[in-house]
Coordinates of C-alpha atoms in Angstrom, one line a residue:
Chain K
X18 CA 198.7 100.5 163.3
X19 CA 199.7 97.2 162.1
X20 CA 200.7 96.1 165.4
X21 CA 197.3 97.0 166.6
X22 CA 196.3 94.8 164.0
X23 CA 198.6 92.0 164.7
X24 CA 197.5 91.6 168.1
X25 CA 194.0 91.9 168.3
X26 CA 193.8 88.0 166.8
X27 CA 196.4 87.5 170.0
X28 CA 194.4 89.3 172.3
X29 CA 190.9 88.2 171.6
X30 CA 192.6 84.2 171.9
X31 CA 193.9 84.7 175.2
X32 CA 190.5 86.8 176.4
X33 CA 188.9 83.7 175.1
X34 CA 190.7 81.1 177.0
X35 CA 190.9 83.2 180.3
X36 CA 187.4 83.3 180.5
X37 CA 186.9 79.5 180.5
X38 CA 189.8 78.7 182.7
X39 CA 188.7 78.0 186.8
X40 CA 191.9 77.7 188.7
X41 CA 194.4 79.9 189.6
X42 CA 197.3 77.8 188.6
X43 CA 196.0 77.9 185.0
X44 CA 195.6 80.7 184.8
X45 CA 199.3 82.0 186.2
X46 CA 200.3 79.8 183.4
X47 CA 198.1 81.3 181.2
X48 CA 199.7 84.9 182.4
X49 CA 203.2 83.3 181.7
X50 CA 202.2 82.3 178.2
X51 CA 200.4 85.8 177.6
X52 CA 203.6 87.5 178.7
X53 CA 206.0 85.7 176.4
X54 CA 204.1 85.8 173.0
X55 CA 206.4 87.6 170.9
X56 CA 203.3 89.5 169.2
X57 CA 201.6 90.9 172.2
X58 CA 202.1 94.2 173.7
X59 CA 198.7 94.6 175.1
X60 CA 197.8 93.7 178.3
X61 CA 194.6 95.7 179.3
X62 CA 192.0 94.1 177.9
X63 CA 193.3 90.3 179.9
X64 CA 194.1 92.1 182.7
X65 CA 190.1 93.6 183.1
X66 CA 189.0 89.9 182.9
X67 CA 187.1 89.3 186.3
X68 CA 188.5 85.7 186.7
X69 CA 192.1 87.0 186.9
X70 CA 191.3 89.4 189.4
X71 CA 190.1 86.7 191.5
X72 CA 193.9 85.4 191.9
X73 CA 194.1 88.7 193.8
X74 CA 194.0 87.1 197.3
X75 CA 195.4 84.0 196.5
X76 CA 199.0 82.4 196.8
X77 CA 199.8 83.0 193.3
X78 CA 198.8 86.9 193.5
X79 CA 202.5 87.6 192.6
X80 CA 201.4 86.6 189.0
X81 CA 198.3 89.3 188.5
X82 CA 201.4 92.1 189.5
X83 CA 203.4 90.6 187.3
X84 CA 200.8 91.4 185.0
X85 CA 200.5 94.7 186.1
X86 CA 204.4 95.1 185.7
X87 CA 204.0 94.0 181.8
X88 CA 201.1 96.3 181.0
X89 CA 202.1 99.4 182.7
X90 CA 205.8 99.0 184.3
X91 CA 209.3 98.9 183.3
X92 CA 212.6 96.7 183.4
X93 CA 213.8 98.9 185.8
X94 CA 210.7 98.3 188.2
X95 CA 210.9 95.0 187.9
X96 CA 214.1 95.3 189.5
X97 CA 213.4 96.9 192.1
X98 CA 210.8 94.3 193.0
X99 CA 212.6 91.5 192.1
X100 CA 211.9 89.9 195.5
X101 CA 208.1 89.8 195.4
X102 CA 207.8 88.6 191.8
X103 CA 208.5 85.7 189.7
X104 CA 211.3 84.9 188.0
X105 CA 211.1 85.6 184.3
X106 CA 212.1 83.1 181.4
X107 CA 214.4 84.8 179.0
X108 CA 210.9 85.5 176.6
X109 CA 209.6 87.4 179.1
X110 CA 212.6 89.6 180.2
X111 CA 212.8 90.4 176.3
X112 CA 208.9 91.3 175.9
X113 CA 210.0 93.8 179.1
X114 CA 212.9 95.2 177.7
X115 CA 211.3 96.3 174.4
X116 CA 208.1 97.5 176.2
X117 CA 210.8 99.7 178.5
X118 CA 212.0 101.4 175.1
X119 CA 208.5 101.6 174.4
X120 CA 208.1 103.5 177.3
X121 CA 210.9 105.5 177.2
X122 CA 210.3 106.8 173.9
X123 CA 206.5 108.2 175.2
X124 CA 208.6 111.0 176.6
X125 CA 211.6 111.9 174.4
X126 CA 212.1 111.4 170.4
X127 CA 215.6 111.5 171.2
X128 CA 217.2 108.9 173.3
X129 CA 221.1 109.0 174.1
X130 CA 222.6 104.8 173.7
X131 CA 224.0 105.8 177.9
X132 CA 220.0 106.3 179.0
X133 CA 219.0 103.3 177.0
X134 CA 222.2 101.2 178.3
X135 CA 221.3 102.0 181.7
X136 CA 217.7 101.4 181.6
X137 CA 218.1 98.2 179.7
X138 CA 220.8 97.3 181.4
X139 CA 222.9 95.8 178.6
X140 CA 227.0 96.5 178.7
X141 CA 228.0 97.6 175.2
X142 CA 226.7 99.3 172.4
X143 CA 226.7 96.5 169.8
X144 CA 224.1 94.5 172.3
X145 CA 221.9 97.6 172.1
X146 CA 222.3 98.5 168.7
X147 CA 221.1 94.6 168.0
X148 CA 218.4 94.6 170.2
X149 CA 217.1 97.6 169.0
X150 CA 217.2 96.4 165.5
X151 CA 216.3 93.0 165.9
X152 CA 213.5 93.2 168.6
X153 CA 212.3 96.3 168.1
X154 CA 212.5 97.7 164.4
X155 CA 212.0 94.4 162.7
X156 CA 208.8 93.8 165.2
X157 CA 207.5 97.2 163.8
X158 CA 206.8 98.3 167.3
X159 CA 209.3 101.2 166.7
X160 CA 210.4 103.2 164.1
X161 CA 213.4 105.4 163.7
X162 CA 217.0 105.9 162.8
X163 CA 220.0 105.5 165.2
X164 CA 222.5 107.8 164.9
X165 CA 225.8 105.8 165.8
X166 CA 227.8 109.2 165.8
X167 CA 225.5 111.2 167.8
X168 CA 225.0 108.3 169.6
X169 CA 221.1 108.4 170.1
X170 CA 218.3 106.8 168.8
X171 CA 215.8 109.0 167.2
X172 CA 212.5 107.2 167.6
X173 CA 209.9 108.7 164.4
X174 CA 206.8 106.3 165.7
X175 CA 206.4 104.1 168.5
X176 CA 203.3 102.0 169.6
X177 CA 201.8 102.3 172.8
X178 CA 201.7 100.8 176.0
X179 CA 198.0 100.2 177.9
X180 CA 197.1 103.1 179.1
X181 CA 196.5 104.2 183.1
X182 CA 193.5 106.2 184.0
X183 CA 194.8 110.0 183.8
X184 CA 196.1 109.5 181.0
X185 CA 193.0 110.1 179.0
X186 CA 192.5 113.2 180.4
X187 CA 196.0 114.8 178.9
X188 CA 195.1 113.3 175.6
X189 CA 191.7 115.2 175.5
X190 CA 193.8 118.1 176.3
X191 CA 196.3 117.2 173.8
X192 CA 194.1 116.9 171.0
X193 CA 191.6 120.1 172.3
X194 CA 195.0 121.5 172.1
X195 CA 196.0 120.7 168.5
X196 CA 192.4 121.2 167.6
X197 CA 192.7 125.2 168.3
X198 CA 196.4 125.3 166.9
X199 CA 194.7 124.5 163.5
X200 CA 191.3 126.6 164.0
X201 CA 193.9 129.6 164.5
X202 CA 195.7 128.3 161.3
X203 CA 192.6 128.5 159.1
X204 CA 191.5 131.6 159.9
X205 CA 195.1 132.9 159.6
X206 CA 195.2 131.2 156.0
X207 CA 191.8 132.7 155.5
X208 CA 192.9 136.2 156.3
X209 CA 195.8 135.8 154.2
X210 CA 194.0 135.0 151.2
X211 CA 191.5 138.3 151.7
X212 CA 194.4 140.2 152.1
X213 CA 195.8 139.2 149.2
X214 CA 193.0 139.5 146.8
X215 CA 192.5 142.9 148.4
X216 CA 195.8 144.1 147.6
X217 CA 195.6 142.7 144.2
X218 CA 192.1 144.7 143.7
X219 CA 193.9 148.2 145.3
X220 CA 197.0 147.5 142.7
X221 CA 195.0 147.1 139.9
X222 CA 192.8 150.0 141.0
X223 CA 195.9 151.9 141.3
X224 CA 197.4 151.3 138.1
X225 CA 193.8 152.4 136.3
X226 CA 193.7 155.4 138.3
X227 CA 197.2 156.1 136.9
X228 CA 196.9 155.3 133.3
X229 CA 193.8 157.4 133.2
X230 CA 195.4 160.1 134.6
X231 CA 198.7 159.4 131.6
X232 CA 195.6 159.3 129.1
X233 CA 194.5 162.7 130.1
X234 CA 197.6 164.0 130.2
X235 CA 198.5 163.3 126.5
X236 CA 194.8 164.8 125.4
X237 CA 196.1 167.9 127.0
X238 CA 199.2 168.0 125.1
X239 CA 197.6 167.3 121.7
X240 CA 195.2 170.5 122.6
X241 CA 198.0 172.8 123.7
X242 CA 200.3 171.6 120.2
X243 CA 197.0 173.0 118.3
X244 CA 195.6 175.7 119.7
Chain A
X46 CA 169.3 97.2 136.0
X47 CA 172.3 97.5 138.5
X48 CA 172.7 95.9 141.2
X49 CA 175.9 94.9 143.2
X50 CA 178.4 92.1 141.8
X51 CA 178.7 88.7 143.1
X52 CA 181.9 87.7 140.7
X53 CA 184.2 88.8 143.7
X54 CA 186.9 90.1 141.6
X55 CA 188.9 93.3 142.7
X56 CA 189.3 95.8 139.9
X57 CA 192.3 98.1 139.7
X58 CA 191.8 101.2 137.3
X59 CA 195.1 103.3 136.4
X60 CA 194.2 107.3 136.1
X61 CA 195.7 106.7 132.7
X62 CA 192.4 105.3 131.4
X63 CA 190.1 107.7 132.9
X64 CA 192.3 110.4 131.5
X65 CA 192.0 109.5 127.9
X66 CA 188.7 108.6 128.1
X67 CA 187.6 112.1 129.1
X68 CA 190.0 113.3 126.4
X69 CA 188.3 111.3 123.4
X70 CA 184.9 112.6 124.9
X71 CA 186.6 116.2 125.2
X72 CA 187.5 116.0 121.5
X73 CA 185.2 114.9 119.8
X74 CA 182.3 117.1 121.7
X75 CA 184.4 120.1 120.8
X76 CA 184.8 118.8 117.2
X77 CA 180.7 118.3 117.1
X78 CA 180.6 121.6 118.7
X79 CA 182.7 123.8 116.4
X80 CA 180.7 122.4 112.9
X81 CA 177.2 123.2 114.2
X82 CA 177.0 126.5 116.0
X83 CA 173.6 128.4 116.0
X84 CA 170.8 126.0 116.5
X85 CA 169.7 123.9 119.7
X86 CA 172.6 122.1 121.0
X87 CA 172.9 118.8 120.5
X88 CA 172.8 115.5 122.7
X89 CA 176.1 115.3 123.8
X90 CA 178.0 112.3 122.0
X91 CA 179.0 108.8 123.1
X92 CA 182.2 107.8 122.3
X93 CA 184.0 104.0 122.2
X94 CA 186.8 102.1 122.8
X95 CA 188.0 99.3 124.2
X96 CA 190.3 98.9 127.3
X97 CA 193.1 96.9 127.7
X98 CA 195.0 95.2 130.9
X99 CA 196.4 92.3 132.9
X100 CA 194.3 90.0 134.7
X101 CA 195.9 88.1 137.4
X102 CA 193.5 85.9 139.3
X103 CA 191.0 87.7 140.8
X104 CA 192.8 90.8 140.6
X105 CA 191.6 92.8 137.6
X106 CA 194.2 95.7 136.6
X107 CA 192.8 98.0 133.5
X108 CA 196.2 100.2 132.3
X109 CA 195.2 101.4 129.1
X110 CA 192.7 102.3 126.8
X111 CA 192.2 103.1 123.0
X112 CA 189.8 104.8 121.4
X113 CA 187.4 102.7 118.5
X114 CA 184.6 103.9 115.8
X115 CA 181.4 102.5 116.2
X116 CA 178.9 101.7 113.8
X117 CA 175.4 103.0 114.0
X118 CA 174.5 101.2 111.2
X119 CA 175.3 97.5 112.3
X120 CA 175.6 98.7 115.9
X121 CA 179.0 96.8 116.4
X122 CA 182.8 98.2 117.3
X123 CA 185.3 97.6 113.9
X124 CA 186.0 94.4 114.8
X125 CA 189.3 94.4 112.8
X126 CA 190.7 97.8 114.2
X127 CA 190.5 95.7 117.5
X128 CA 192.1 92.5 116.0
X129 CA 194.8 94.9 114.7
X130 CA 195.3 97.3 117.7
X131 CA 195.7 94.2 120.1
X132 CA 198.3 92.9 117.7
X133 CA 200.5 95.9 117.9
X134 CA 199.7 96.3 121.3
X135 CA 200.6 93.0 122.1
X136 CA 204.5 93.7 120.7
X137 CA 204.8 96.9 123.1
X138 CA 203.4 94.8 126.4
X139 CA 203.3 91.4 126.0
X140 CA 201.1 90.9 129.1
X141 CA 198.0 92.8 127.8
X142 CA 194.5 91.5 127.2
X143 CA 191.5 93.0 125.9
X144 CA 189.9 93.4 129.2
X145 CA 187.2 95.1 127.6
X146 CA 185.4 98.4 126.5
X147 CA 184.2 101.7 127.3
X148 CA 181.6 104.6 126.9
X149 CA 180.4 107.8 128.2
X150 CA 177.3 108.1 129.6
X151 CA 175.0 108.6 132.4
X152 CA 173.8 105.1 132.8
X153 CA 173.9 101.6 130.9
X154 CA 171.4 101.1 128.1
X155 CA 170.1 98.4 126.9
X156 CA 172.3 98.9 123.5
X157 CA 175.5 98.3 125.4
X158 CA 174.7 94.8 126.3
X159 CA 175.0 93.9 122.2
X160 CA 178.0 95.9 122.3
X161 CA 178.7 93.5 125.6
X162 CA 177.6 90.5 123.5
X163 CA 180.2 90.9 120.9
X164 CA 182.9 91.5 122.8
X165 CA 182.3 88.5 124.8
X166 CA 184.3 85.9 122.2
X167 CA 187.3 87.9 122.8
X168 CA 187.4 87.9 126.6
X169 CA 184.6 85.6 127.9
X170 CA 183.5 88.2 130.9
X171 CA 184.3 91.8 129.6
X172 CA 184.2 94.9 131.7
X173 CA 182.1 98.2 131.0
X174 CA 183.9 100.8 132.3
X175 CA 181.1 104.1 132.0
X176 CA 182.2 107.6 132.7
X177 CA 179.8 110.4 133.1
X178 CA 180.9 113.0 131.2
X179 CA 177.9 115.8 133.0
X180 CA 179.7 117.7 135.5
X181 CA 177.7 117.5 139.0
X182 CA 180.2 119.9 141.2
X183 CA 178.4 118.4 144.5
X184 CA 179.6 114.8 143.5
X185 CA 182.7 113.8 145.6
X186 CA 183.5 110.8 143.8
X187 CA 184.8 110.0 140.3
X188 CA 182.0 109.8 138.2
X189 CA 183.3 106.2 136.7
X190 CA 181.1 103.4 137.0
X191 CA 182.7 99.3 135.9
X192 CA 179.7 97.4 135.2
X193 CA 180.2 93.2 134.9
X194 CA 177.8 91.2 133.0
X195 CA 175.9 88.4 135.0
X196 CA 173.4 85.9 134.1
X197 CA 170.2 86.5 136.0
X198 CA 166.8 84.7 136.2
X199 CA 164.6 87.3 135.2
X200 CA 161.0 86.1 134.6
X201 CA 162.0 83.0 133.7
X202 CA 164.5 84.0 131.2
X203 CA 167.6 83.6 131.9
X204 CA 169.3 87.1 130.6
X205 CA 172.8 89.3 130.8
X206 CA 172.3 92.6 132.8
X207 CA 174.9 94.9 134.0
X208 CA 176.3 94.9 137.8
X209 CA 177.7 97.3 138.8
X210 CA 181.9 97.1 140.7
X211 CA 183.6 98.6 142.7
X212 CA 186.9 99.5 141.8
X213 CA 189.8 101.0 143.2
X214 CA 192.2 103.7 141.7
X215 CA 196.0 102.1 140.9
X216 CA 198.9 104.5 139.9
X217 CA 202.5 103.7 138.9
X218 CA 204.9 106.5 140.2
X219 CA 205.0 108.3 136.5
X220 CA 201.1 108.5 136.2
X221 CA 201.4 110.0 139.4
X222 CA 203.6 112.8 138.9
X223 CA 201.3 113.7 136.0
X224 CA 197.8 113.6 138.2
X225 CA 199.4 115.6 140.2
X226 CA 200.7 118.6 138.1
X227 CA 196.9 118.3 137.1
X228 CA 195.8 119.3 140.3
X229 CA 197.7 122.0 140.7
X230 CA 197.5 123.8 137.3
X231 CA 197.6 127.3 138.8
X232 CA 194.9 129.8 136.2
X233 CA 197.7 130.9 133.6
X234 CA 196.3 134.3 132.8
X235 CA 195.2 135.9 135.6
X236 CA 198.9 135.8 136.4
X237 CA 199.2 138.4 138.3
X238 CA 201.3 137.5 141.8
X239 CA 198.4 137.9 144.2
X240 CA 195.6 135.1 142.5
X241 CA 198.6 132.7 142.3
X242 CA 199.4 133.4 145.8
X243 CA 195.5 133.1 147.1
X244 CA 195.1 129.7 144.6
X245 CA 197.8 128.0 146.6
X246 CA 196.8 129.5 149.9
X247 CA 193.6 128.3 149.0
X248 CA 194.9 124.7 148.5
X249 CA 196.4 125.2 151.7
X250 CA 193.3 126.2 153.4
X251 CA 191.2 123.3 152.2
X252 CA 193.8 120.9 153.4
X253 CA 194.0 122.4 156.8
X254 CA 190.1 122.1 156.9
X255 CA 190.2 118.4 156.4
X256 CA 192.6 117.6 159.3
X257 CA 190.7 120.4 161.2
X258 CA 187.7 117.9 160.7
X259 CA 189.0 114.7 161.5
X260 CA 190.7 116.0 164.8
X261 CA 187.2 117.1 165.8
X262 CA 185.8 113.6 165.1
X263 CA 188.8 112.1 167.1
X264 CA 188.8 114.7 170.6
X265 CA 184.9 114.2 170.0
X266 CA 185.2 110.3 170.5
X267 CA 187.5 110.9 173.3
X268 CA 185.4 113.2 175.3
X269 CA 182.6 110.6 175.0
X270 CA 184.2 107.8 176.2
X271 CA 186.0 109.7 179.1
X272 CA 182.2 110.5 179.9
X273 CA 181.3 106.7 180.0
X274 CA 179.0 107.4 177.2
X275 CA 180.9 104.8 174.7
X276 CA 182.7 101.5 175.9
X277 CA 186.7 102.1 176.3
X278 CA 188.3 100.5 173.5
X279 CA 191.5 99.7 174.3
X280 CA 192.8 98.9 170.9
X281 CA 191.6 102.5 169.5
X282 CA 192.7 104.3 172.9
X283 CA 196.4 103.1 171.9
X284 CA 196.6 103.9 168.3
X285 CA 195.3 107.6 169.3
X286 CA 197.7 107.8 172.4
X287 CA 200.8 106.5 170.0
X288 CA 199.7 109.2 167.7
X289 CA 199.1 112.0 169.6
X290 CA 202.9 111.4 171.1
X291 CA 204.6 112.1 167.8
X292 CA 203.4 115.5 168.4
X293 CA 204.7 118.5 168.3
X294 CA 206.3 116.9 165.0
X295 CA 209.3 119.2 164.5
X296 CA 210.8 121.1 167.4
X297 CA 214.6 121.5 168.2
X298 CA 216.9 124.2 168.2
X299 CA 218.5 123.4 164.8
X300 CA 215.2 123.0 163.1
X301 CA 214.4 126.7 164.7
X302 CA 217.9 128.4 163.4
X303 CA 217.5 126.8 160.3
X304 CA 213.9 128.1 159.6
X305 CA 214.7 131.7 160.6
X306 CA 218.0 131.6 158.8
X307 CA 215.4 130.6 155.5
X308 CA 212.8 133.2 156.8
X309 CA 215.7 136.2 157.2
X310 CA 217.2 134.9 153.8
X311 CA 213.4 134.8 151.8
X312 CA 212.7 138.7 153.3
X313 CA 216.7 140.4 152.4
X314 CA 215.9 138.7 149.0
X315 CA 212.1 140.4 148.8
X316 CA 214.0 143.8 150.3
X317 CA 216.6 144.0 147.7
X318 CA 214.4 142.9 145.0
X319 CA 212.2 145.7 145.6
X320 CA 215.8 148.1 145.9
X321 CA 216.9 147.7 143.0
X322 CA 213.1 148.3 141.6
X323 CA 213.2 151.8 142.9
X324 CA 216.6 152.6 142.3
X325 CA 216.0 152.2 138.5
X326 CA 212.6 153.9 138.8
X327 CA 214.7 156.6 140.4
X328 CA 216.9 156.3 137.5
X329 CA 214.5 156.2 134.8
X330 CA 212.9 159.4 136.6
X331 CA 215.9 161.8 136.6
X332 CA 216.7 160.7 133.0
X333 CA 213.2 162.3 132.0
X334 CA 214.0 165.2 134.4
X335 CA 217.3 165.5 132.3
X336 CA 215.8 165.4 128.9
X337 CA 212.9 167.5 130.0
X338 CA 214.5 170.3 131.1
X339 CA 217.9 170.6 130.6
X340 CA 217.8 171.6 126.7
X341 CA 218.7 175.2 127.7
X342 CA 222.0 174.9 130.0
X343 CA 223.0 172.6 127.3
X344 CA 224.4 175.7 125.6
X345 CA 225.8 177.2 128.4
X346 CA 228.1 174.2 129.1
X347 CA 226.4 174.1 132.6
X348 CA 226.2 170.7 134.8
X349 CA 223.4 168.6 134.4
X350 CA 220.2 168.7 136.9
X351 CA 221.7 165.8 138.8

């Protein structure tokens, strides 16, 4: 939440100076600066700007995928398409790395130090453990505890990336999902609670039944010592 | 008479002061109560006191209270029980200043602002702090009200009325513990098992319904935008998605042994509890048997029934 927060000021800055910017060479810069803010995690909102999607066609097209590769891609596709793309200052290959942890952690809480060596690519576990403090606890853009025995990080909360189009969909579903796991848990509770009471109310009907049945009893004594 | 402040400072209350204000009301109304029975019941009473705090900047924090006579004669507080509570206050916490006073009620009256008036040479802008003491179990707020006095233009006169503040509720980690066993005082003496266990089911229940609610609100938004009828806000899209990924909360093997290890342990326990219940029933049973009817083989040096 308090990233959201943090970078809304960012976002709405950059959204505001995109807009009045005409050529395409100010705005790759302005991409290049966007990308290396050390607050900003959010692409989506630049990136649907019309005037960037006009450097589509141009020479400089190389800069709206690199974009692309901040707000939805990871270290590892970058990589891989090392060739078409330009070369990152060392800001911008950090912003990647921690928004590769960020996406790593969208699938599992628990992720082993070998999966997040080899997907950051960083040699030994002192690196890692520093990055992962430094750039991504202290930021606040993760939360968790590292377990150096177990050798995993176990992430509690982690902020999100922009989102693609499907993805909407599954959270709808996720949520209709959780939705109907606590509609069965109230009337469950509810049940519960009227079962109770009504054991309660058969108990204490029980234990009048009984005691007037003891009552009687005694009468009948007292009538059989006298007669 | 009330409208909203202008002063633009933030007012913490501590559940401290609400709680022994309700208390002072509490007592004396049972007090009035208990000396006149049979007859039409009477107004219910106002009580006073003063309230006392730390005021740092525009940050307003009311800790305390205590509890004051007032006059109906002269219509004024004891102004030297104030002077000499604030002294011995003043040894236990240094940092406390009469902040100002308070009264039960439904709504200012135009006796308070005198009240107000006086008060004002010892803190030049005193607080009101007014609880409703009526019960209203449809209201969903605390029924606290912190007026501030401001000078208006009224007619041509400039005069004191009451604002009205908005406040917001402060607890140190003791007063805390305390609101809380509050809350969950559990109805002592119909004891029995079963209402204890519907009163915290109940709790349960109620909780349940309120995230039960909000989730509706949330998949409701969602739906709506994925059907173009709202803007896609990318901000609010992130926070949900970042959310929605900590779920399912809890789920690994260890956390499953470990809750059916507690579940098998909590139902042997339940079994043998109820065991040894019927074994001494059972016991209790053939001793009556015994002295019932065995007074005749007694004689005969014959075995027992059992």
């Amino acid at each position: 939440m308090e990233t959201e927060e943090g970078q809304a000021q960012v976002i709405q800055h950059f959204v505001n100076k995109a807009s009045t910017l005409e050529t395409t060479s100010s705005l790759a810069n302005l991409i290049a600066e966007a990308t290396s803010h050390p607050s900003l995690f959010a692409f989506s909102e630049i990136l649907s700007l019309p005037n960037l999607l006009q450097l589509q066609g141009t020479e400089d097209s190389a800069y709206i995928d690199l974009l692309r590769l901040f707000a939805y891609g990871t270290w590892r596709d970058y990589k891989g398409n090392s060739a078409l793309l330009p070369k990152l200052l060392p800001d911008q290959i950090l912003k990647l790395k921690q928004l590769t942890v960020l996406t790593l952690s969208e699938t599992t809480k628990v992720l082993s130090y070998n999966k997040l060596q080899e997907e950051l690519e960083v040699s030994n576990v002192r690196e890692l453990e520093d990055f992962l403090i430094n750039d991504c606890m202290y930021t606040g853009i993760v939360k968790g505890k590292l377990n150096q025995v177990g050798r995993c990080f176990e992430v509690q909360f982690a902020a999100e990336r922009d989102l693609m189009h499907g993805q909407l969909g599954s959270m709808i579903d996720t949520l209709g999902n959780w939705l109907a796991t606590s509609d069965t848990m109230l009337s469950l509770t509810e049940e519960k609670i009227d079962w109770a009471s009504k054991m309660c109310q058969l108990n204490m009907d029980r234990q009048q039944e009984l005691q007037g049945r003891i009552d009687e009893a005694k009468k009948n004594i007292h009538y059989n010592v006298i007669s | 008479m009330a409208s909203s402040s202008s002063s633009g400072l933030t007012f913490k209350l501590h559940p401290l002061v609400i709680v022994n204000i309700s208390d002072h009301y509490t007592r004396v109304k049972s007090q009035t109560n208990g000396c006149s029975d049979g007859g039409p019941p009477s107004p219910p009473p106002r009580v006073y006191g003063c309230v006392i705090g730390v005021q740092r900047g525009r940050t307003v924090e009311i800790f305390n209270s205590f509890e004051l006579l007032y006059d109906p004669v002269t219509h004024s507080l004891d102004r030297a029980f104030i002077e000499k509570k604030q002294e011995l206050y003043k040894k236990v916490f240094p940092n406390f200043y009469i902040l100002g006073w308070y009264s039960t009620g439904s709504d200012a009256e135009e006796s308070d602002m005198q009240i107000h008036k006086a008060l004002m040479d010892i803190n030049e802008s005193p607080v009101y702090v007014l609880l409703n003491p009526s019960i209203n179990p449809a209201q969903k707020d605390l029924p606290v009200t912190i007026y501030e006095s401001e000078l208006h233009v009224i007619d041509g006169i400039p005069q004191l009325i009451f604002v009205c503040s908005s406040y917001t509720i402060e607890t140190v980690e003791a007063e805390r513990i305390s609101v809380d066993h509050v809350a969950h005082l559990k109805p002592s003496d119909g004891g029995s098992a079963a209402t204890q266990l519907a009163a915290h089911l109940t709790g349960i229940h109620s909780a349940i319904k309120m995230l039960n609610s909000r989730i509706r609100v949330l998949h409701h938004y969602l739906v709506a935008m994925q059907k173009g009828e709202i803007p896609c806000e990318n901000s609010l899209l992130r926070q949900v998605s970042s959310l929605l990924r900590r779920l399912p909360a809890i789920e690994s093997e260890k956390f499953q042994d470990d809750f059916l290890m507690e579940y098998n342990d909590t139902l042997l326990i339940a079994y043998l509890a109820m065991f040894t219940n019927c074994s001494s029933t059972m016991n209790e049973l053939v001793d009556k048997f015994n002295t019932a009817y065995d007074r005749h083989s007694r004689r005969g040096g014959r075995t027992a029934f059992i």
